[in-house]
CSV table of N, CA and C in Angstrom, one decimal:
chain,number,residue,atom,x,y,z
A,92,ARG,N,14.7,88.2,218.5
A,92,ARG,CA,13.8,87.7,217.5
A,92,ARG,C,14.2,88.4,216.2
A,93,VAL,N,14.3,87.7,215.1
A,93,VAL,CA,14.5,88.2,213.7
A,93,VAL,C,13.5,87.7,212.8
A,94,GLN,N,13.3,88.3,211.7
A,94,GLN,CA,12.4,87.8,210.6
A,94,GLN,C,13.2,87.6,209.4
A,95,MET,N,13.0,86.5,208.7
A,95,MET,CA,13.6,86.2,207.4
A,95,MET,C,12.6,86.1,206.3
A,96,PRO,N,12.3,87.1,205.6
A,96,PRO,CA,11.3,87.1,204.6
A,96,PRO,C,11.6,86.1,203.5
A,97,GLU,N,10.6,85.5,202.9
A,97,GLU,CA,10.8,84.5,201.8
A,97,GLU,C,11.4,85.1,200.5
A,98,ARG,N,11.0,86.3,200.2
A,98,ARG,CA,11.3,86.9,198.9
A,98,ARG,C,12.8,87.2,198.8
A,99,ALA,N,13.5,87.6,199.8
A,99,ALA,CA,14.9,88.0,199.8
A,99,ALA,C,15.7,86.9,200.5
A,100,ILE,N,16.7,86.5,199.8
A,100,ILE,CA,17.5,85.4,200.3
A,100,ILE,C,18.5,86.0,201.3
A,101,HIS,N,18.7,85.5,202.4
A,101,HIS,CA,19.6,85.9,203.5
A,101,HIS,C,19.4,87.3,203.9
A,102,ASP,N,18.2,87.8,203.8
A,102,ASP,CA,17.9,89.2,204.2
A,102,ASP,C,17.2,89.1,205.6
A,103,VAL,N,17.8,89.6,206.6
A,103,VAL,CA,17.2,89.5,208.0
A,103,VAL,C,16.7,90.8,208.4
A,104,ARG,N,15.5,90.9,208.9
A,104,ARG,CA,14.9,92.1,209.4
A,104,ARG,C,14.8,92.0,210.9
A,105,ILE,N,15.2,93.1,211.5
A,105,ILE,CA,15.2,93.1,213.0
A,105,ILE,C,14.0,94.0,213.3
A,106,PRO,N,13.0,93.5,214.1
A,106,PRO,CA,11.9,94.4,214.5
A,106,PRO,C,12.3,95.6,215.2
A,107,THR,N,11.5,96.7,215.1
A,107,THR,CA,11.9,98.0,215.7
A,107,THR,C,11.6,97.9,217.2
A,108,GLU,N,10.7,97.1,217.7
A,108,GLU,CA,10.4,97.1,219.1
A,108,GLU,C,11.4,96.1,219.7
A,109,GLY,N,11.7,96.4,221.0
A,109,GLY,CA,12.6,95.5,221.7
A,109,GLY,C,14.1,96.1,221.7
A,110,THR,N,14.9,95.3,222.3
A,110,THR,CA,16.3,95.8,222.5
A,110,THR,C,17.2,95.0,221.5
A,111,LEU,N,18.1,95.6,220.9
A,111,LEU,CA,19.1,95.0,220.0
A,111,LEU,C,20.3,94.6,220.8
A,112,ARG,N,20.7,93.3,220.8
A,112,ARG,CA,21.8,92.8,221.5
A,112,ARG,C,22.6,91.9,220.6
A,113,SER,N,23.9,91.7,220.9
A,113,SER,CA,24.7,90.8,220.1
A,113,SER,C,24.6,89.4,220.8
A,114,LEU,N,24.8,88.4,219.9
A,114,LEU,CA,24.8,87.0,220.5
A,114,LEU,C,26.1,86.8,221.2
A,115,ARG,N,26.0,86.0,222.3
A,115,ARG,CA,27.2,85.7,223.1
A,115,ARG,C,27.9,84.5,222.6
A,116,GLY,N,27.2,83.7,221.9
A,116,GLY,CA,27.8,82.5,221.4
A,116,GLY,C,27.6,82.4,219.9
A,117,SER,N,27.7,81.2,219.4
A,117,SER,CA,27.6,81.0,217.9
A,117,SER,C,26.2,80.6,217.6
A,118,LEU,N,25.8,81.0,216.4
A,118,LEU,CA,24.5,80.6,215.8
A,118,LEU,C,24.7,79.4,214.9
A,119,LEU,N,24.1,78.3,215.2
A,119,LEU,CA,24.2,77.1,214.4
A,119,LEU,C,23.0,77.1,213.4
A,120,HIS,N,23.3,77.1,212.1
A,120,HIS,CA,22.2,77.2,211.1
A,120,HIS,C,22.2,75.8,210.4
A,121,ASN,N,21.2,75.0,210.7
A,121,ASN,CA,21.0,73.7,210.2
A,121,ASN,C,19.7,73.6,209.4
A,122,ALA,N,19.5,74.5,208.4
A,122,ALA,CA,18.2,74.5,207.7
A,122,ALA,C,18.0,73.3,206.9
A,123,HIS,N,19.1,72.6,206.4
A,123,HIS,CA,19.0,71.5,205.6
A,123,HIS,C,20.0,70.4,206.0
A,124,ALA,N,20.2,70.3,207.3
A,124,ALA,CA,21.2,69.3,207.8
A,124,ALA,C,20.9,67.9,207.5
A,125,ASP,N,19.6,67.5,207.6
A,125,ASP,CA,19.2,66.1,207.4
A,125,ASP,C,19.4,65.6,206.0
A,126,SER,N,19.3,66.5,205.0
A,126,SER,CA,19.5,66.1,203.6
A,126,SER,C,20.5,67.0,202.9
A,127,TRP,N,21.6,67.3,203.6
A,127,TRP,CA,22.6,68.2,203.1
A,127,TRP,C,23.1,67.8,201.7
A,128,PRO,N,23.6,66.6,201.4
A,128,PRO,CA,24.1,66.3,200.1
A,128,PRO,C,23.0,66.5,199.0
A,129,ASP,N,21.8,66.2,199.3
A,129,ASP,CA,20.7,66.3,198.3
A,129,ASP,C,20.2,67.7,198.1
A,130,TYR,N,20.5,68.6,199.0
A,130,TYR,CA,20.0,70.0,198.9
A,130,TYR,C,20.5,70.7,197.7
A,131,PHE,N,21.7,70.4,197.2
A,131,PHE,CA,22.2,71.1,196.0
A,131,PHE,C,21.6,70.6,194.7
A,132,ASP,N,20.9,69.5,194.7
A,132,ASP,CA,20.3,69.0,193.5
A,132,ASP,C,18.8,69.2,193.5
A,133,GLY,N,18.2,69.8,194.6
A,133,GLY,CA,16.8,69.9,194.8
A,133,GLY,C,16.2,71.2,194.2
A,134,PRO,N,14.9,71.2,194.2
A,134,PRO,CA,14.2,72.4,193.6
A,134,PRO,C,14.3,73.6,194.5
A,135,ARG,N,14.4,73.4,195.8
A,135,ARG,CA,14.6,74.6,196.7
A,135,ARG,C,15.9,75.3,196.4
A,136,TYR,N,17.0,74.6,196.1
A,136,TYR,CA,18.2,75.2,195.8
A,136,TYR,C,18.2,75.9,194.5
A,137,ALA,N,17.6,75.3,193.5
A,137,ALA,CA,17.4,75.9,192.2
A,137,ALA,C,16.6,77.2,192.3
A,138,HIS,N,15.6,77.2,193.1
A,138,HIS,CA,14.7,78.4,193.3
A,138,HIS,C,15.6,79.5,193.9
A,139,ARG,N,16.4,79.2,194.9
A,139,ARG,CA,17.2,80.2,195.5
A,139,ARG,C,18.2,80.8,194.6
A,140,VAL,N,18.9,80.0,193.8
A,140,VAL,CA,19.8,80.5,192.8
A,140,VAL,C,19.1,81.4,191.8
A,141,ASP,N,18.0,80.9,191.3
A,141,ASP,CA,17.2,81.7,190.4
A,141,ASP,C,16.7,83.1,191.0
A,142,ALA,N,16.3,83.0,192.2
A,142,ALA,CA,15.9,84.3,192.9
A,142,ALA,C,17.0,85.2,193.1
A,143,LEU,N,18.2,84.8,193.5
A,143,LEU,CA,19.3,85.6,193.6
A,143,LEU,C,19.7,86.3,192.3
A,144,ALA,N,19.7,85.4,191.2
A,144,ALA,CA,20.1,86.0,189.9
A,144,ALA,C,19.1,87.0,189.4
A,145,ARG,N,17.8,86.7,189.6
A,145,ARG,CA,16.7,87.6,189.2
A,145,ARG,C,16.8,89.0,190.0
A,146,GLU,N,17.1,88.9,191.3
A,146,GLU,CA,17.3,90.1,192.0
A,146,GLU,C,18.5,91.0,191.5
A,147,MET,N,19.6,90.3,191.2
A,147,MET,CA,20.7,91.0,190.6
A,147,MET,C,20.4,91.6,189.2
A,148,PHE,N,19.7,90.8,188.4
A,148,PHE,CA,19.2,91.3,187.1
A,148,PHE,C,18.3,92.5,187.2
A,149,ASP,N,17.4,92.4,188.1
A,149,ASP,CA,16.5,93.6,188.3
A,149,ASP,C,17.2,94.8,188.8
A,150,ARG,N,18.3,94.7,189.5
A,150,ARG,CA,19.1,95.8,189.9
A,150,ARG,C,20.0,96.3,188.8
A,151,GLY,N,20.0,95.7,187.6
A,151,GLY,CA,20.8,96.1,186.5
A,151,GLY,C,22.2,95.4,186.4
A,152,LYS,N,22.4,94.4,187.2
A,152,LYS,CA,23.7,93.7,187.1
A,152,LYS,C,23.6,92.7,185.9
A,153,ARG,N,24.7,92.6,185.2
A,153,ARG,CA,24.9,91.7,184.1
A,153,ARG,C,26.1,90.9,184.3
A,154,ALA,N,26.1,89.6,183.9
A,154,ALA,CA,27.3,88.7,184.0
A,154,ALA,C,28.1,88.8,182.7
A,155,THR,N,29.4,88.8,182.9
A,155,THR,CA,30.4,88.8,181.8
A,155,THR,C,31.1,87.5,181.8
A,156,TYR,N,31.9,87.2,180.8
A,156,TYR,CA,32.7,86.0,180.7
A,156,TYR,C,33.7,86.0,181.9
A,157,ILE,N,34.2,87.2,182.2
A,157,ILE,CA,35.1,87.2,183.4
A,157,ILE,C,34.4,86.8,184.7
A,158,ASP,N,33.2,87.3,184.9
A,158,ASP,CA,32.4,86.9,186.0
A,158,ASP,C,32.3,85.4,186.1
A,159,LEU,N,31.9,84.8,184.9
A,159,LEU,CA,31.7,83.3,184.9
A,159,LEU,C,33.0,82.5,185.2
A,160,MET,N,34.1,83.1,184.8
A,160,MET,CA,35.4,82.4,185.0
A,160,MET,C,36.0,82.7,186.4
A,161,LEU,N,35.9,83.9,186.8
A,161,LEU,CA,36.7,84.3,188.0
A,161,LEU,C,35.9,84.2,189.3
A,162,ARG,N,34.6,84.5,189.3
A,162,ARG,CA,33.8,84.6,190.5
A,162,ARG,C,33.8,83.3,191.3
A,163,PRO,N,33.6,82.1,190.6
A,163,PRO,CA,33.6,80.9,191.4
A,163,PRO,C,35.0,80.6,192.1
A,164,PHE,N,36.1,81.0,191.4
A,164,PHE,CA,37.4,80.8,192.0
A,164,PHE,C,37.6,81.8,193.2
A,165,ILE,N,37.1,83.0,193.1
A,165,ILE,CA,37.1,83.9,194.2
A,165,ILE,C,36.3,83.4,195.4
A,166,ALA,N,35.1,82.9,195.1
A,166,ALA,CA,34.3,82.4,196.2
A,166,ALA,C,35.0,81.2,196.9
A,167,PHE,N,35.6,80.3,196.1
A,167,PHE,CA,36.3,79.2,196.7
A,167,PHE,C,37.4,79.7,197.6
A,168,SER,N,38.2,80.6,197.1
A,168,SER,CA,39.3,81.2,197.8
A,168,SER,C,38.9,81.9,199.1
A,169,LYS,N,37.8,82.6,199.0
A,169,LYS,CA,37.2,83.3,200.2
A,169,LYS,C,36.9,82.3,201.3
A,170,PHE,N,36.1,81.2,201.0
A,170,PHE,CA,35.7,80.3,202.0
A,170,PHE,C,36.8,79.3,202.4
A,171,TYR,N,37.7,78.9,201.5
A,171,TYR,CA,38.7,78.0,201.9
A,171,TYR,C,39.9,78.6,202.6
A,172,PHE,N,40.4,79.8,202.1
A,172,PHE,CA,41.6,80.4,202.6
A,172,PHE,C,41.3,81.5,203.6
A,173,PHE,N,40.5,82.5,203.2
A,173,PHE,CA,40.3,83.7,204.0
A,173,PHE,C,39.4,83.4,205.2
A,174,LYS,N,38.4,82.5,205.1
A,174,LYS,CA,37.6,82.2,206.2
A,174,LYS,C,38.1,80.9,206.9
A,175,LEU,N,39.3,80.5,206.5
A,175,LEU,CA,40.0,79.4,207.2
A,175,LEU,C,39.3,78.0,207.1
A,176,GLY,N,38.6,77.8,206.0
A,176,GLY,CA,38.0,76.5,205.8
A,176,GLY,C,39.0,75.3,205.7
A,177,PHE,N,40.2,75.6,205.3
A,177,PHE,CA,41.2,74.5,205.3
A,177,PHE,C,41.5,74.0,206.7
A,178,LEU,N,41.2,74.7,207.7
A,178,LEU,CA,41.4,74.2,209.1
A,178,LEU,C,40.3,73.2,209.5
A,179,GLN,N,39.2,73.1,208.7
A,179,GLN,CA,38.1,72.1,209.0
A,179,GLN,C,38.3,70.9,208.2
A,180,GLY,N,39.4,70.7,207.5
A,180,GLY,CA,39.6,69.5,206.7
A,180,GLY,C,38.6,69.3,205.5
A,181,THR,N,38.2,68.1,205.4
A,181,THR,CA,37.3,67.8,204.2
A,181,THR,C,36.0,68.6,204.3
A,182,PHE,N,35.5,68.8,205.4
A,182,PHE,CA,34.2,69.6,205.5
A,182,PHE,C,34.4,71.0,205.0
A,183,GLY,N,35.5,71.7,205.4
A,183,GLY,CA,35.9,73.0,204.9
A,183,GLY,C,36.1,73.0,203.4
A,184,LEU,N,36.7,72.0,202.9
A,184,LEU,CA,36.8,71.9,201.4
A,184,LEU,C,35.5,71.8,200.7
A,185,MET,N,34.6,71.0,201.3
A,185,MET,CA,33.3,70.8,200.7
A,185,MET,C,32.5,72.1,200.7
A,186,ILE,N,32.5,72.8,201.8
A,186,ILE,CA,31.8,74.1,201.9
A,186,ILE,C,32.4,75.1,200.9
A,187,ALA,N,33.7,75.2,200.7
A,187,ALA,CA,34.3,76.1,199.7
A,187,ALA,C,33.9,75.7,198.3
A,188,GLN,N,33.8,74.4,198.1
A,188,GLN,CA,33.4,73.9,196.8
A,188,GLN,C,32.0,74.2,196.5
A,189,LYS,N,31.1,74.0,197.5
A,189,LYS,CA,29.7,74.3,197.3
A,189,LYS,C,29.5,75.8,197.1
A,190,ALA,N,30.2,76.7,197.8
A,190,ALA,CA,30.1,78.1,197.6
A,190,ALA,C,30.5,78.5,196.2
A,191,SER,N,31.6,77.9,195.7
A,191,SER,CA,32.0,78.1,194.3
A,191,SER,C,31.0,77.7,193.3
A,192,TYR,N,30.4,76.5,193.6
A,192,TYR,CA,29.3,76.0,192.7
A,192,TYR,C,28.1,76.9,192.7
A,193,SER,N,27.7,77.4,193.8
A,193,SER,CA,26.6,78.3,193.9
A,193,SER,C,26.8,79.6,193.2
A,194,VAL,N,28.0,80.2,193.3
A,194,VAL,CA,28.3,81.4,192.6
A,194,VAL,C,28.3,81.1,191.1
A,195,GLN,N,28.9,80.0,190.7
A,195,GLN,CA,28.9,79.6,189.2
A,195,GLN,C,27.5,79.6,188.7
A,196,LEU,N,26.6,78.9,189.4
A,196,LEU,CA,25.2,78.8,188.9
A,196,LEU,C,24.5,80.1,188.9
A,197,LYS,N,24.7,80.9,189.9
A,197,LYS,CA,24.1,82.2,190.0
A,197,LYS,C,24.5,83.1,188.8
A,198,TYR,N,25.7,83.2,188.5
A,198,TYR,CA,26.2,84.0,187.4
A,198,TYR,C,25.8,83.4,186.1
A,199,ALA,N,25.8,82.1,186.0
A,199,ALA,CA,25.3,81.5,184.7
A,199,ALA,C,23.9,81.8,184.5
A,200,ARG,N,23.1,81.8,185.5
A,200,ARG,CA,21.6,82.1,185.4
A,200,ARG,C,21.5,83.6,185.1
A,201,LEU,N,22.3,84.5,185.7
A,201,LEU,CA,22.3,85.9,185.4
A,201,LEU,C,22.6,86.1,183.9
A,202,TRP,N,23.6,85.4,183.4
A,202,TRP,CA,24.0,85.5,182.0
A,202,TRP,C,22.9,85.1,181.1
A,203,GLN,N,22.2,84.0,181.5
A,203,GLN,CA,21.1,83.4,180.7
A,203,GLN,C,19.9,84.4,180.7
A,204,LEU,N,19.6,85.1,181.8
A,204,LEU,CA,18.5,86.1,181.8
A,204,LEU,C,18.8,87.2,180.9
A,205,ALA,N,20.0,87.7,180.8
A,205,ALA,CA,20.4,88.7,179.8
A,205,ALA,C,20.2,88.3,178.4
A,206,ARG,N,20.6,87.0,178.1
A,206,ARG,CA,20.4,86.5,176.8
A,206,ARG,C,18.9,86.3,176.4
A,207,GLU,N,18.1,85.9,177.3
A,207,GLU,CA,16.7,85.8,177.1
A,207,GLU,C,16.1,87.2,176.8
A,208,GLN,N,16.5,88.2,177.5
A,208,GLN,CA,16.0,89.5,177.3
A,208,GLN,C,16.4,90.1,175.9
A,209,ALA,N,17.6,89.7,175.5
A,209,ALA,CA,18.1,90.2,174.2
A,209,ALA,C,17.3,89.7,173.0
A,210,LYS,N,16.6,88.5,173.2
A,210,LYS,CA,15.9,87.9,172.1
A,210,LYS,C,14.7,88.6,171.7
């Protein structure tokens, strides 16, 4: 059993009681499988991107022009090449593209937060 709190994105808490064991198989995560193409245009996605950017901002992280230009490319490369997304064909390409898009939005929002604070 694990807990995934709402406030932190992708933050998993393991309860202290019980035994910690590794999974023997794969964990299939289908949180938005029914509406996958619409997920990236919806309010839930925008909220997650904003929450991630705000967490980074609160920790003192700031986005530079280099972040805005290079980080999406790095994210694409990570998912498509290093995590072998190219072996999954079109689906792997789409995942890498969406990862790149998410990173681009997150750093754009982080950049925007810094500009808002400077005003």
